[in-house]
Coordinates of C-alpha atoms and ligand atoms in Angstrom, one line a residue:
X1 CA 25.0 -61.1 52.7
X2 CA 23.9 -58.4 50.3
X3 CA 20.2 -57.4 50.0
X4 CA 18.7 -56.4 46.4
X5 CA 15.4 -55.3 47.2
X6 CA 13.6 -57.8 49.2
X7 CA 15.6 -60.9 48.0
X8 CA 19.0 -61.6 49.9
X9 CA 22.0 -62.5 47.9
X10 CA 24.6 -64.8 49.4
X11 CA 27.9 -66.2 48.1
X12 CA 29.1 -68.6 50.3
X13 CA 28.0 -72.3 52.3
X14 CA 28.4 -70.6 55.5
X15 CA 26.0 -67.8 54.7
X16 CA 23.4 -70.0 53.2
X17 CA 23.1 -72.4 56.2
X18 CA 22.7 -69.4 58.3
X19 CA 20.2 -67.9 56.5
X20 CA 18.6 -71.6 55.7
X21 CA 19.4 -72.4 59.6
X22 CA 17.6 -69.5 60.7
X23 CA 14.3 -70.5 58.7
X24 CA 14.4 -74.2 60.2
X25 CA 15.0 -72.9 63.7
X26 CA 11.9 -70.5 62.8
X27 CA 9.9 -73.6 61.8
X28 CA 9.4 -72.7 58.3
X29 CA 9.9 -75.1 55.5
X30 CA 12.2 -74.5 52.4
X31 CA 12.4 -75.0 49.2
X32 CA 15.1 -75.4 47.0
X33 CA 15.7 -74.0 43.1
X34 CA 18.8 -75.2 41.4
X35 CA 19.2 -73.1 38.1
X36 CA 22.3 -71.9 36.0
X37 CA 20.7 -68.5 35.5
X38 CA 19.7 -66.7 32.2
X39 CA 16.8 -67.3 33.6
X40 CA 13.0 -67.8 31.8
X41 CA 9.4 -68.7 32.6
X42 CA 10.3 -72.3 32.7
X43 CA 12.7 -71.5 35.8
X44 CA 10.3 -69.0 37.0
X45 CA 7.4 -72.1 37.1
X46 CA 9.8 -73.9 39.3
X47 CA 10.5 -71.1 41.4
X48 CA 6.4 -70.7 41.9
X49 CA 5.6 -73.9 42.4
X50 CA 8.3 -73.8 45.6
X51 CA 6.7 -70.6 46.8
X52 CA 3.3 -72.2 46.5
X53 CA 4.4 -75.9 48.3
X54 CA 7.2 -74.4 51.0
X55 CA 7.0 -71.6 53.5
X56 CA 10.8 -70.0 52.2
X57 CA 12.7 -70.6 48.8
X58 CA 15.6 -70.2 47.9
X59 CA 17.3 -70.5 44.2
X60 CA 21.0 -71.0 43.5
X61 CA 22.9 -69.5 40.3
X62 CA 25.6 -71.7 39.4
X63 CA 26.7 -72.6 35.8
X64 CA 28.6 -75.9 37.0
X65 CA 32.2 -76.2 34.8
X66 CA 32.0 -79.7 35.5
X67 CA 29.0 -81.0 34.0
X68 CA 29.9 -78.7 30.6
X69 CA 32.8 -81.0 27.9
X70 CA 35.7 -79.3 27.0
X71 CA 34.5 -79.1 23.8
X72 CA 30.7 -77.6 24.9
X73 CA 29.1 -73.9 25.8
X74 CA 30.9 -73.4 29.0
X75 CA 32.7 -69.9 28.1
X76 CA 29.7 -68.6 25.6
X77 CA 27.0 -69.6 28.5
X78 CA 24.9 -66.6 28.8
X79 CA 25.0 -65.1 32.2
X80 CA 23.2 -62.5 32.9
X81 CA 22.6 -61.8 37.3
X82 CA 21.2 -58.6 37.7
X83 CA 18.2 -59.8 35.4
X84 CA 18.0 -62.9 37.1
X85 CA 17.4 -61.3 40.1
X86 CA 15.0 -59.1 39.2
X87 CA 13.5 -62.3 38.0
X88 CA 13.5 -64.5 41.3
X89 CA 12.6 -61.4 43.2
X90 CA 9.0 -61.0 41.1
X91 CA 8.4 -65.1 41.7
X92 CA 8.6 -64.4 45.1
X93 CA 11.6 -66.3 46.1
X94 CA 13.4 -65.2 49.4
X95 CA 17.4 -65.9 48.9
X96 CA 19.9 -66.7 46.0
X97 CA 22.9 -68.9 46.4
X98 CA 25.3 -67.8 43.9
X99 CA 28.3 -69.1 44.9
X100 CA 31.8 -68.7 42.7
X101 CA 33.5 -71.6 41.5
X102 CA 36.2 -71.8 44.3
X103 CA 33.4 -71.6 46.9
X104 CA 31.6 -74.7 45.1
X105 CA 34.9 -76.8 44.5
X106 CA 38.2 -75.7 46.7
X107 CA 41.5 -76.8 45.6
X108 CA 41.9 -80.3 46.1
X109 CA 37.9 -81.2 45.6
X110 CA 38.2 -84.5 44.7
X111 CA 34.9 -86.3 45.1
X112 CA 32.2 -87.3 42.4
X113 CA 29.0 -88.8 42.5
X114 CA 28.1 -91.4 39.6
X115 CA 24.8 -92.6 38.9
X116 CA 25.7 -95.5 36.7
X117 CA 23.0 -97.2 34.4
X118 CA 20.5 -94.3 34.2
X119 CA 23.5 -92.2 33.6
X120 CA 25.2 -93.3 31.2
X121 CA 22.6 -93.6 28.6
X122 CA 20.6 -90.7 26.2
X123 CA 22.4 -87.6 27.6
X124 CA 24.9 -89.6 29.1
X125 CA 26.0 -91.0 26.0
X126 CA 26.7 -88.0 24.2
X127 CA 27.7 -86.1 26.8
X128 CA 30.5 -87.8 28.6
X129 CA 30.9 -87.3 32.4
X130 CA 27.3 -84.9 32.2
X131 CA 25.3 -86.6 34.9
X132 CA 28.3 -87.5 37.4
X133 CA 28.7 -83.2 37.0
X134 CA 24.9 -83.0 37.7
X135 CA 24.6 -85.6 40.6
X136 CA 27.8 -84.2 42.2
X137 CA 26.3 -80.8 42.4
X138 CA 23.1 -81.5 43.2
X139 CA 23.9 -83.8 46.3
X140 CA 26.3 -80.7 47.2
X141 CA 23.7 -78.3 46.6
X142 CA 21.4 -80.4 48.7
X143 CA 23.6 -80.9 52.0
X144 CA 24.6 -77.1 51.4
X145 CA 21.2 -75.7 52.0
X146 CA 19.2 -79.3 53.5
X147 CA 15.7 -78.1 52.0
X148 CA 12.6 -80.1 52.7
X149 CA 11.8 -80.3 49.0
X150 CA 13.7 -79.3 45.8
X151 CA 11.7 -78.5 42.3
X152 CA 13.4 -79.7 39.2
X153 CA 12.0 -79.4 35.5
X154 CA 10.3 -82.2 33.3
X155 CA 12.4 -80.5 30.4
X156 CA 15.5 -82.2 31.5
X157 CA 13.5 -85.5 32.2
X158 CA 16.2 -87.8 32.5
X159 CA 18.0 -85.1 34.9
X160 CA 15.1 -85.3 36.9
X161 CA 15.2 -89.3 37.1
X162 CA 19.2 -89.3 37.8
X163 CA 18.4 -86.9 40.8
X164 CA 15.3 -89.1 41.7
X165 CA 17.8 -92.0 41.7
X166 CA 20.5 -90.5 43.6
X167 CA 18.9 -88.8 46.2
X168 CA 17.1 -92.2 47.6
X169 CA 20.5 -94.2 47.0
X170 CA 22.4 -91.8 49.6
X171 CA 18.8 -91.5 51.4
X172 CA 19.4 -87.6 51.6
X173 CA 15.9 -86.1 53.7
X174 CA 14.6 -84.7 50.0
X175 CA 11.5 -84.1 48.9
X176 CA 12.2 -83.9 44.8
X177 CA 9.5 -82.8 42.9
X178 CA 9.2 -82.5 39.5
X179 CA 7.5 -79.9 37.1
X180 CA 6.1 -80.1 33.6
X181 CA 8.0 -78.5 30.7
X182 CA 7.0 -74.7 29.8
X183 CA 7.0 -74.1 26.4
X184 CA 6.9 -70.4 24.1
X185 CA 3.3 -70.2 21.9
X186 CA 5.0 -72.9 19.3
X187 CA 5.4 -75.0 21.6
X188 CA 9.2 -74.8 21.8
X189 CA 10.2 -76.1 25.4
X190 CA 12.1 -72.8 27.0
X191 CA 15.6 -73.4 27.4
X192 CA 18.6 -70.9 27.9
X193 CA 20.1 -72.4 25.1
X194 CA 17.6 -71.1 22.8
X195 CA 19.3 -68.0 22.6
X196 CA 21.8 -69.5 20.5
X197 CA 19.3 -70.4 17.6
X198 CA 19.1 -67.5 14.5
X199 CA 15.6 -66.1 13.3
X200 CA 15.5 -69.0 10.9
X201 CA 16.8 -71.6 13.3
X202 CA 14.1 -70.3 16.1
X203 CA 11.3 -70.6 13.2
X204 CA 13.0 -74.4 12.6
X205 CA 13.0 -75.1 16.0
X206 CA 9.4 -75.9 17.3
X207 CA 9.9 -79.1 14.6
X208 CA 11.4 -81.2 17.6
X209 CA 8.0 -80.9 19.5
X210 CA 6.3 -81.4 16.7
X211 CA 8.0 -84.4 15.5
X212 CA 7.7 -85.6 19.3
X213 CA 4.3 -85.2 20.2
X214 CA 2.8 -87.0 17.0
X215 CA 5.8 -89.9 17.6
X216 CA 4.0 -90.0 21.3
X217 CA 0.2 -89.8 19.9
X218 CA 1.8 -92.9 17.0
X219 CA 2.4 -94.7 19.7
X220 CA -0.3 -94.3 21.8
X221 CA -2.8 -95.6 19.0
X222 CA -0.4 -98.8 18.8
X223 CA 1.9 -98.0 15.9
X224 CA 5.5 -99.4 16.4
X225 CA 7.9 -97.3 18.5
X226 CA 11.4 -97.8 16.7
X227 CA 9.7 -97.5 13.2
X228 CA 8.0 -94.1 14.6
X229 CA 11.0 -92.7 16.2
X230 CA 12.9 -93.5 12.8
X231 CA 10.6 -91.5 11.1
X232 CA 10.0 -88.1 13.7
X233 CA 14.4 -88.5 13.1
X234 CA 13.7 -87.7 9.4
X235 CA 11.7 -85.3 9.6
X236 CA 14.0 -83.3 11.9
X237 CA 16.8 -84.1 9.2
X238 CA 14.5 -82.6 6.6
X239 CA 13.2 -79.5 8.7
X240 CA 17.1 -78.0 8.9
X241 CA 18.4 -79.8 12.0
X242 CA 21.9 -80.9 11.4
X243 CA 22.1 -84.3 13.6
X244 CA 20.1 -85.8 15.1
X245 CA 21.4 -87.8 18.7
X246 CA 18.2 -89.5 19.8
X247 CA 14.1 -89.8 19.1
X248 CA 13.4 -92.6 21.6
X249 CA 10.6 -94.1 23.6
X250 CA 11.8 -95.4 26.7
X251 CA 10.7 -96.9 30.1
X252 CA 9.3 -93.7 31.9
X253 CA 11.4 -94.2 35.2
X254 CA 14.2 -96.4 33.7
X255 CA 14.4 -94.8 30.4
X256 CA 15.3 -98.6 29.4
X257 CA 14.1 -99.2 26.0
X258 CA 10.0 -100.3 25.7
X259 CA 9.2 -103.7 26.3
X260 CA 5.4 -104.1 26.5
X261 CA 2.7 -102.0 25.0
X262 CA 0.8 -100.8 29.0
X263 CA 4.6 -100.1 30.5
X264 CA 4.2 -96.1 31.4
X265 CA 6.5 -94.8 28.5
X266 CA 8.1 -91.6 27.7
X267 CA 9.4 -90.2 24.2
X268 CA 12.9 -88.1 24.7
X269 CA 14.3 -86.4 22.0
X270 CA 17.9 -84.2 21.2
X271 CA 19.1 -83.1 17.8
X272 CA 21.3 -80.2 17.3
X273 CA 20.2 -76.8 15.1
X274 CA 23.3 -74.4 14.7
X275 CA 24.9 -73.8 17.2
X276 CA 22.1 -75.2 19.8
X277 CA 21.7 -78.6 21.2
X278 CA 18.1 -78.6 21.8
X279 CA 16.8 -81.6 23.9
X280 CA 12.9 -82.0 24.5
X281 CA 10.6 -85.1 25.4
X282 CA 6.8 -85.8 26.5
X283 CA 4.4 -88.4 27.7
X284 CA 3.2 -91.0 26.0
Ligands
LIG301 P1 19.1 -74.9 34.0 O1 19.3 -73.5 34.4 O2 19.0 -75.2 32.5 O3 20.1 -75.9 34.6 O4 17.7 -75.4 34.5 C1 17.4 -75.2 35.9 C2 16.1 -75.9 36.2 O5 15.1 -75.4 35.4 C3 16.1 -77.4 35.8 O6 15.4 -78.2 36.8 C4 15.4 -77.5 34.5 O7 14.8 -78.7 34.2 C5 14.4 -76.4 34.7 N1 13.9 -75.9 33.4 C6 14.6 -75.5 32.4 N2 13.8 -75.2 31.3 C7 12.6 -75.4 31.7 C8 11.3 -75.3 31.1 N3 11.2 -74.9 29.8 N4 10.2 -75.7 31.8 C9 10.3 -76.1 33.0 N5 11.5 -76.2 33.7 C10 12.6 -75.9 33.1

């Protein structure tokens, strides 16, 4: 275990469930952080919230190969530790888990979880095998470290119903919480993916929230959903995005597509500008 000025660093299971073990035999809750670094204020909010809800938190750092396509960001990633540190230190959390590869999956790992229905649509649709990635860590991540409560970002809403989902189907002891979206001053939801966009790109990119929220407020005042959603999709088109995957109002639990007009309902949203896939969504 290495120690970087008040926050503990620790590589491997074995440490963390000493550490963690230590805490639980002490009596003191914990709460748990996953993140893939390069971090921002939106990661830091979740961090916070943990601080504010358990008595110990702990963050992990691991970019997870298998929930990144062959064909996606998995080598250009940013990565950047030593600021991520300095980061989680100033939030207040205790201990980061930033395990290598090897340590997460030794040769012969073989097991996935799959959270069919919920996670094969939106995100699962364009990206293949995502959410099995997700779940599969996750559920590691949880056993790994067995926190009373993990935090998780609105930002990746249907992230945050796939781990809902598969935490109560394998009834792991979890509290998971969930935390509203953070956003820079026009109103782009932080992501480390933003670093990707150009100057013009960034000034393109609040458009998606934009084109979202008014799509949520349409519908809210009784206008038609898939006549809505069509339009916010043009207007990304005509604002410099390049493709468009989704503008969608779904079910907000299920993400099932809308039925009835009083169902609670949530608008999700990804399109791609340059090189970024930029995802975003919000209430109706
Ligand atoms: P990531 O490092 O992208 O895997 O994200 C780690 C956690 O931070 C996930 O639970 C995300 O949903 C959450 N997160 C990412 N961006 C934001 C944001 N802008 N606001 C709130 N939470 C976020």
């Amino acid at each position: 275990m290495t120690q970087a000025g008040g926050i503990e660093i620790v590589r491997t299971v074995a440490d963390l469930r000493a550490r963690v073990g230590s805490w639980r035999a002490a009596g003191l809750s914990v709460g748990l952080v996953p993140t893939m670094g390069a971090l921002h204020d939106g990661h830091l909010s979740l961090v916070r919230q943990s601080v504010g809800e358990t008595k110990r938190t702990c963050a992990t750092l691991f970019i997870n190969p298998k929930q990144f396509n062959p064909n996606e960001d998995l080598a250009a990633y940013p990565r950047d530790e030593a600021g991520d540190v300095a980061k989680l230190k100033s939030a207040g959390a205790d201990l980061l888990f930033a395990p290598e590869v090897a340590e997460m999956y030794p040769p012969g790992a073989a097991t996935q979880i799959s959270v069919p229905g919920i996670g094969d649509i939106l995100e699962g649709e364009y990206r293949a095998g995502f959410f099995t990635g997700v779940a599969t860590i996750v559920a590691k991540l949880l056993l790994q470290a067995l926190p009373d409560a993990a935090f998780f970002g609105e930002k990746d809403y249907q992230q945050l119903q796939v781990i809902k989902r598969m935490t109560a189907d394998l009834d792991i002891p979890v509290r998971i919480c969930g935390a509203p979206t953070i956003r820079e001053a026009d109103g782009l939801a932080m992501s480390s993916r933003n670093a990707y966009l150009s100057a013009q790109e960034r000034a393109i990119a609040p458009t998606l929230y934009a084109a979202i929220r008014s799509l949520a407020e349409a519908v809210r005042g009784g206008a038609d959903p898939a006549s809505q959603a069509a339009f916010a999709a043009e207007k990304l088109l005509s604002a410099g995005f390049s493709k468009v995957d989704y503008v969608t109002v779904r079910n907000a639990e299920t993400l099932e597509p809308v039925a009835a007009n009083d169902e609670p309902a949530r608008v999700l949203a990804a399109a791609t500008l340059g090189r970024a896939r930029l995802i975003d969504n919000i209430a109706v």
